[in-house]
Each structure stands twice: as C-alpha cells, then as structure tokens.
PDB file of C-alpha atoms in Angstrom:
ATOM      1  CA  MET A   1     200.377  93.529 115.027  1.00 45.00           C
ATOM      2  CA  ASN A   2     200.193  93.549 118.832  1.00 53.00           C
ATOM      3  CA  GLN A   3     203.459  93.606 120.720  1.00 55.00           C
ATOM      4  CA  ILE A   4     203.970  92.326 124.232  1.00 54.00           C
ATOM      5  CA  LYS A   5     204.704  95.181 126.619  1.00 59.00           C
ATOM      6  CA  LYS A   6     205.573  94.082 130.147  1.00 60.00           C
ATOM      7  CA  ASP A   7     204.703  97.444 131.681  1.00 64.00           C
ATOM      8  CA  GLU A   8     201.042  97.118 130.622  1.00 67.00           C
ATOM      9  CA  GLY A   9     200.462  94.477 133.300  1.00 66.00           C
ATOM     10  CA  ARG A  10     198.675  92.047 131.025  1.00 66.00           C
ATOM     11  CA  ILE A  11     196.964  89.059 132.555  1.00 66.00           C
ATOM     12  CA  GLU A  12     199.016  85.851 132.788  1.00 72.00           C
ATOM     13  CA  LYS A  13     199.109  83.656 129.655  1.00 79.00           C
ATOM     14  CA  TRP A  14     197.936  86.677 127.631  1.00 78.00           C
ATOM     15  CA  VAL A  15     199.444  85.513 124.336  1.00 82.00           C
ATOM     16  CA  LEU A  16     197.817  82.095 124.636  1.00 85.00           C
ATOM     17  CA  ARG A  17     194.479  83.631 125.600  1.00 84.00           C
ATOM     18  CA  ARG A  18     194.711  86.083 122.701  1.00 86.00           C
ATOM     19  CA  ALA A  19     195.406  83.218 120.259  1.00 88.00           C
ATOM     20  CA  PHE A  20     192.051  81.651 121.207  1.00 88.00           C
ATOM     21  CA  ASP A  21     190.158  84.957 121.155  1.00 90.00           C
ATOM     22  CA  ASP A  22     188.256  84.639 117.879  1.00 89.00           C
ATOM     23  CA  GLU A  23     185.363  87.098 117.468  1.00 89.00           C
ATOM     24  CA  GLU A  24     183.700  85.207 114.609  1.00 90.00           C
ATOM     25  CA  TYR A  25     184.076  81.657 115.962  1.00 87.00           C
ATOM     26  CA  PRO A  26     184.817  81.958 119.686  1.00 84.00           C
ATOM     27  CA  TYR A  27     186.368  78.928 121.368  1.00 84.00           C
ATOM     28  CA  LEU A  28     185.268  80.075 124.822  1.00 85.00           C
ATOM     29  CA  PRO A  29     183.153  82.915 126.214  1.00 88.00           C
ATOM     30  CA  LYS A  30     185.353  85.943 127.019  1.00 88.00           C
ATOM     31  CA  HIS A  31     184.550  85.785 130.733  1.00 84.00           C
ATOM     32  CA  ILE A  32     186.012  82.255 130.777  1.00 83.00           C
ATOM     33  CA  LEU A  33     188.902  82.908 128.383  1.00 84.00           C
ATOM     34  CA  TYR A  34     190.155  85.941 130.305  1.00 81.00           C
ATOM     35  CA  ARG A  35     189.364  84.952 133.880  1.00 77.00           C
ATOM     36  CA  GLN A  36     192.210  85.009 136.376  1.00 74.00           C
ATOM     37  CA  LYS A  37     194.298  81.862 136.598  1.00 69.00           C
ATOM     38  CA  GLU A  38     193.765  80.288 140.007  1.00 65.00           C
ATOM     39  CA  GLN A  39     196.215  78.522 142.267  1.00 62.00           C
ATOM     40  CA  PHE A  40     195.890  74.884 143.313  1.00 57.00           C
ATOM     41  CA  SER A  41     194.323  75.725 146.656  1.00 56.00           C
ATOM     42  CA  ASP A  42     191.649  77.825 144.978  1.00 59.00           C
ATOM     43  CA  GLY A  43     190.535  74.796 142.987  1.00 59.00           C
ATOM     44  CA  VAL A  44     190.299  72.361 145.900  1.00 62.00           C
ATOM     45  CA  GLY A  45     189.360  74.813 148.633  1.00 63.00           C
ATOM     46  CA  TYR A  46     191.396  76.428 151.362  1.00 67.00           C
ATOM     47  CA  SER A  47     189.945  74.254 154.113  1.00 75.00           C
ATOM     48  CA  TRP A  48     191.252  71.198 152.279  1.00 75.00           C
ATOM     49  CA  ILE A  49     194.774  72.694 152.190  1.00 76.00           C
ATOM     50  CA  ASP A  50     194.529  73.659 155.877  1.00 81.00           C
ATOM     51  CA  GLY A  51     193.391  70.119 156.699  1.00 84.00           C
ATOM     52  CA  LEU A  52     196.283  68.660 154.734  1.00 84.00           C
ATOM     53  CA  LYS A  53     198.771  70.856 156.593  1.00 84.00           C
ATOM     54  CA  ALA A  54     197.238  69.873 159.946  1.00 89.00           C
ATOM     55  CA  HIS A  55     197.426  66.199 158.971  1.00 90.00           C
ATOM     56  CA  THR A  56     201.101  66.437 158.036  1.00 91.00           C
ATOM     57  CA  ALA A  57     201.860  68.344 161.251  1.00 92.00           C
ATOM     58  CA  ARG A  58     200.393  65.439 163.260  1.00 93.00           C
ATOM     59  CA  HIS A  59     202.481  62.862 161.370  1.00 93.00           C
ATOM     60  CA  VAL A  60     205.827  64.665 161.118  1.00 94.00           C
ATOM     61  CA  THR A  61     207.403  65.558 164.453  1.00 96.00           C
ATOM     62  CA  ASP A  62     209.859  68.343 165.227  1.00 96.00           C
ATOM     63  CA  LYS A  63     212.476  65.658 165.883  1.00 97.00           C
ATOM     64  CA  MET A  64     211.903  64.241 162.399  1.00 96.00           C
ATOM     65  CA  MET A  65     212.385  67.724 160.940  1.00 96.00           C
ATOM     66  CA  SER A  66     215.612  68.258 162.889  1.00 97.00           C
ATOM     67  CA  ASN A  67     216.990  65.042 161.344  1.00 97.00           C
ATOM     68  CA  ALA A  68     215.615  65.672 157.849  1.00 95.00           C
ATOM     69  CA  SER A  69     219.022  66.433 156.332  1.00 95.00           C
ATOM     70  CA  PHE A  70     220.322  63.041 157.509  1.00 95.00           C
ATOM     71  CA  ILE A  71     217.280  61.090 156.343  1.00 94.00           C
ATOM     72  CA  PHE A  72     216.916  62.973 153.050  1.00 92.00           C
ATOM     73  CA  PRO A  73     220.324  64.457 152.167  1.00 91.00           C
ATOM     74  CA  HIS A  74     219.270  65.150 148.552  1.00 89.00           C
ATOM     75  CA  ASN A  75     216.646  67.930 148.259  1.00 88.00           C
ATOM     76  CA  THR A  76     216.034  67.972 152.007  1.00 91.00           C
ATOM     77  CA  PRO A  77     212.411  68.883 152.839  1.00 90.00           C
ATOM     78  CA  THR A  78     212.110  72.160 154.744  1.00 89.00           C
ATOM     79  CA  THR A  79     208.482  71.909 155.885  1.00 88.00           C
ATOM     80  CA  LYS A  80     206.446  69.176 157.548  1.00 91.00           C
ATOM     81  CA  GLU A  81     204.200  69.062 154.516  1.00 88.00           C
ATOM     82  CA  ALA A  82     207.187  68.529 152.198  1.00 88.00           C
ATOM     83  CA  TYR A  83     208.634  65.912 154.568  1.00 91.00           C
ATOM     84  CA  TYR A  84     205.350  63.990 154.517  1.00 91.00           C
ATOM     85  CA  TYR A  85     205.218  64.033 150.698  1.00 89.00           C
ATOM     86  CA  ARG A  86     208.830  62.889 150.600  1.00 92.00           C
ATOM     87  CA  MET A  87     208.063  59.917 152.877  1.00 92.00           C
ATOM     88  CA  ILE A  88     205.314  58.837 150.479  1.00 92.00           C
ATOM     89  CA  PHE A  89     207.579  59.296 147.454  1.00 92.00           C
ATOM     90  CA  GLU A  90     210.421  57.309 149.039  1.00 92.00           C
ATOM     91  CA  ARG A  91     208.065  54.455 149.939  1.00 91.00           C
ATOM     92  CA  PHE A  92     207.002  54.012 146.307  1.00 92.00           C
ATOM     93  CA  PHE A  93     210.268  55.051 144.628  1.00 92.00           C
ATOM     94  CA  PRO A  94     213.178  54.119 146.908  1.00 91.00           C
ATOM     95  CA  GLN A  95     215.772  54.076 144.124  1.00 92.00           C
ATOM     96  CA  ASN A  96     218.333  56.854 143.952  1.00 91.00           C
ATOM     97  CA  SER A  97     217.645  57.210 140.208  1.00 92.00           C
ATOM     98  CA  ALA A  98     214.015  58.143 140.988  1.00 91.00           C
ATOM     99  CA  ARG A  99     215.068  60.581 143.699  1.00 89.00           C
ATOM    100  CA  LEU A 100     217.356  62.414 141.271  1.00 87.00           C
ATOM    101  CA  THR A 101     214.484  63.128 138.856  1.00 84.00           C
ATOM    102  CA  VAL A 102     212.673  65.368 141.340  1.00 77.00           C
ATOM    103  CA  PRO A 103     213.709  69.027 141.155  1.00 71.00           C
ATOM    104  CA  GLY A 104     214.557  70.655 144.459  1.00 71.00           C
ATOM    105  CA  GLY A 105     214.637  74.131 145.844  1.00 68.00           C
ATOM    106  CA  ALA A 106     212.081  76.732 146.714  1.00 64.00           C
ATOM    107  CA  SER A 107     208.657  76.439 145.120  1.00 61.00           C
ATOM    108  CA  VAL A 108     205.615  78.646 144.846  1.00 57.00           C
ATOM    109  CA  ALA A 109     202.434  77.066 143.526  1.00 54.00           C
ATOM    110  CA  CYS A 110     204.379  74.048 142.299  1.00 54.00           C
ATOM    111  CA  SER A 111     206.780  76.130 140.250  1.00 58.00           C
ATOM    112  CA  THR A 112     210.495  75.455 140.088  1.00 60.00           C
ATOM    113  CA  ALA A 113     213.328  77.142 141.936  1.00 62.00           C
ATOM    114  CA  LYS A 114     214.162  78.918 138.647  1.00 63.00           C
ATOM    115  CA  ALA A 115     210.699  80.502 138.632  1.00 62.00           C
ATOM    116  CA  VAL A 116     211.244  81.747 142.186  1.00 61.00           C
ATOM    117  CA  GLU A 117     214.492  83.388 141.024  1.00 66.00           C
ATOM    118  CA  TRP A 118     212.539  85.164 138.269  1.00 64.00           C
ATOM    119  CA  ASP A 119     210.512  87.201 140.776  1.00 63.00           C
ATOM    120  CA  THR A 120     212.224  87.953 144.078  1.00 65.00           C
ATOM    121  CA  ALA A 121     208.877  88.701 145.775  1.00 63.00           C
ATOM    122  CA  TRP A 122     208.000  84.997 145.497  1.00 59.00           C
ATOM    123  CA  LYS A 123     210.848  83.850 147.714  1.00 63.00           C
ATOM    124  CA  TYR A 124     209.046  85.309 150.748  1.00 63.00           C
ATOM    125  CA  ASN A 125     205.939  83.170 150.170  1.00 62.00           C
ATOM    126  CA  LEU A 126     207.085  79.607 149.588  1.00 59.00           C
ATOM    127  CA  ASP A 127     203.662  78.009 149.861  1.00 61.00           C
ATOM    128  CA  PRO A 128     203.471  75.093 147.392  1.00 58.00           C
ATOM    129  CA  SER A 129     199.705  75.572 147.107  1.00 57.00           C
ATOM    130  CA  GLY A 130     200.217  79.160 145.940  1.00 56.00           C
ATOM    131  CA  ARG A 131     197.753  80.527 148.458  1.00 56.00           C
ATOM    132  CA  ALA A 132     197.972  84.300 148.827  1.00 52.00           C
ATOM    133  CA  ALA A 133     200.601  84.489 146.082  1.00 55.00           C
ATOM    134  CA  LEU A 134     201.637  88.118 145.636  1.00 50.00           C
ATOM    135  CA  GLY A 135     198.476  89.303 147.366  1.00 53.00           C
ATOM    136  CA  VAL A 136     196.177  88.026 144.628  1.00 51.00           C
ATOM    137  CA  HIS A 137     194.679  85.297 146.787  1.00 48.00           C
ATOM    138  CA  LEU A 138     194.509  87.108 150.114  1.00 47.00           C
ATOM    139  CA  SER A 139     190.807  86.298 150.319  1.00 49.00           C
ATOM    140  CA  ALA A 140     191.885  82.832 151.443  1.00 47.00           C
ATOM    141  CA  TYR A 141     192.548  84.353 154.830  1.00 48.00           C
ATOM    142  CA  ASP A 142     189.477  86.589 154.942  1.00 48.00           C
ATOM    143  CA  ALA A 143     186.189  84.715 155.229  1.00 46.00           C
ATOM    144  CA  GLU A 144     184.287  87.997 154.870  1.00 40.00           C
ATOM    145  CA  THR A 145     185.565  88.725 151.343  1.00 39.00           C
ATOM    146  CA  PRO A 146     184.207  86.490 148.592  1.00 40.00           C
ATOM    147  CA  LEU A 147     186.295  86.376 145.405  1.00 38.00           C
ATOM    148  CA  SER A 148     183.435  87.793 143.348  1.00 38.00           C
ATOM    149  CA  ASN A 149     183.794  91.131 145.194  1.00 40.00           C
ATOM    150  CA  LYS A 150     187.389  91.660 144.035  1.00 40.00           C
ATOM    151  CA  PRO A 151     187.800  94.634 141.700  1.00 43.00           C
ATOM    152  CA  SER A 152     188.926  93.945 138.156  1.00 41.00           C
ATOM    153  CA  LYS A 153     190.394  96.308 135.602  1.00 44.00           C
ATOM    154  CA  VAL A 154     189.335  95.951 131.980  1.00 42.00           C
ATOM    155  CA  ILE A 155     191.125  97.753 129.149  1.00 45.00           C
ATOM    156  CA  ASP A 156     189.980  97.266 125.542  1.00 45.00           C
ATOM    157  CA  GLY A 157     187.640  94.507 126.721  1.00 42.00           C
ATOM    158  CA  ILE A 158     190.529  92.451 128.161  1.00 42.00           C
ATOM    159  CA  PRO A 159     190.949  91.979 131.922  1.00 40.00           C
ATOM    160  CA  ARG A 160     194.360  93.048 133.221  1.00 41.00           C
ATOM    161  CA  MET A 161     196.275  91.823 136.243  1.00 38.00           C
ATOM    162  CA  MET A 162     195.004  93.308 139.471  1.00 36.00           C
ATOM    163  CA  ALA A 163     197.227  95.264 141.820  1.00 37.00           C
ATOM    164  CA  PHE A 164     196.428  95.496 145.507  1.00 36.00           C
ATOM    165  CA  PRO A 165     197.671  98.163 147.902  1.00 37.00           C
ATOM    166  CA  GLY A 166     201.220  97.472 149.009  1.00 40.00           C
ATOM    167  CA  VAL A 167     201.838  94.900 146.276  1.00 39.00           C
ATOM    168  CA  ALA A 168     204.072  95.682 143.342  1.00 40.00           C
ATOM    169  CA  ILE A 169     203.679  93.572 140.227  1.00 41.00           C
ATOM    170  CA  GLN A 170     207.149  93.360 138.776  1.00 42.00           C
ATOM    171  CA  SER A 171     207.825  93.081 135.076  1.00 40.00           C
TER     172      SER A 171
END
C-alpha cells in the first residue's frame, strides 16, 4: 500500500489523482490526470486579470481606500480590487446576515485565511487570482516563456511538483 510522504514533493491532489489512475479502465489520459493544477488567472488569461485590476483602480479612489474601514468595518477590503467586489456584494446583499457569511482575512487564489496560515510563504503573495503563486506561475510576467517550456520532473510515471531556483516547497 502506498503511503503519503510529504518530503517526496508529490503533485497537489495526489491521492485523488491516484484514485482515478486505473491502468485497465482509465478515466482520463495520464497527461490530463496528472497535469499541474492551474490558478484562476491561468484559466481566464493574465490580460483579463490585468484588465480587471485596471478597471477597479479607475473606479476605486485612494480616498475611498483610506475610508474603507469606516464604510466596511467588517472584513475591511485591503485592495482596490477587493473594495470593488465588496461594493457589488453590498449592493445585492445589504443585510448584515449576508455580510457575516463571507470569510475574511488574507487569501491566495481564493483560499481562506486558514490556508494562508498553513504555508507562511503564501502571506507574501496575497493575490486572489493566485498568479505567480510560489513561483509556479512566474511565466505570467514573462511573455517570452510559454508554459509548455517549463521543465517537469517525472518519477515512476507520475509528475511531481516543480521547484524553481530560490523557491522552497514546504511540507
């Protein structure tokens, strides 16, 4: 029986992927089953995320941000993007009971504040889209490097998490 060993640097969701890895009756081709999980911005495109950030910057002023804690005392938005989303939310759900259902705190790739506590490296990259999370998605900032040119490491036919220079994957 296989045991999970954190120090082996297995790809995310390894147990789930392994459960669907049937040699006789495969559910998915291996290159699909074991491909790297992508962040939100990778699915919609980085230019879309950049455009969204530019749009929110035009609609949320510095003065609005300086008064954010008075306007939104519960889970105060800390970025213009978050402030903009909060304005939309409050317009459709103005009740306090709705407001209290939304978790607050730092977020990376739409994770919770608890997830950020799990890996201290995440607290330095609080991008809700997850772009460039832990160095995995640095190609978002480098137009010359297509994702297909990224090196991958395969052990026993199973892709492992990639490590980039200067990035430590913590277990």
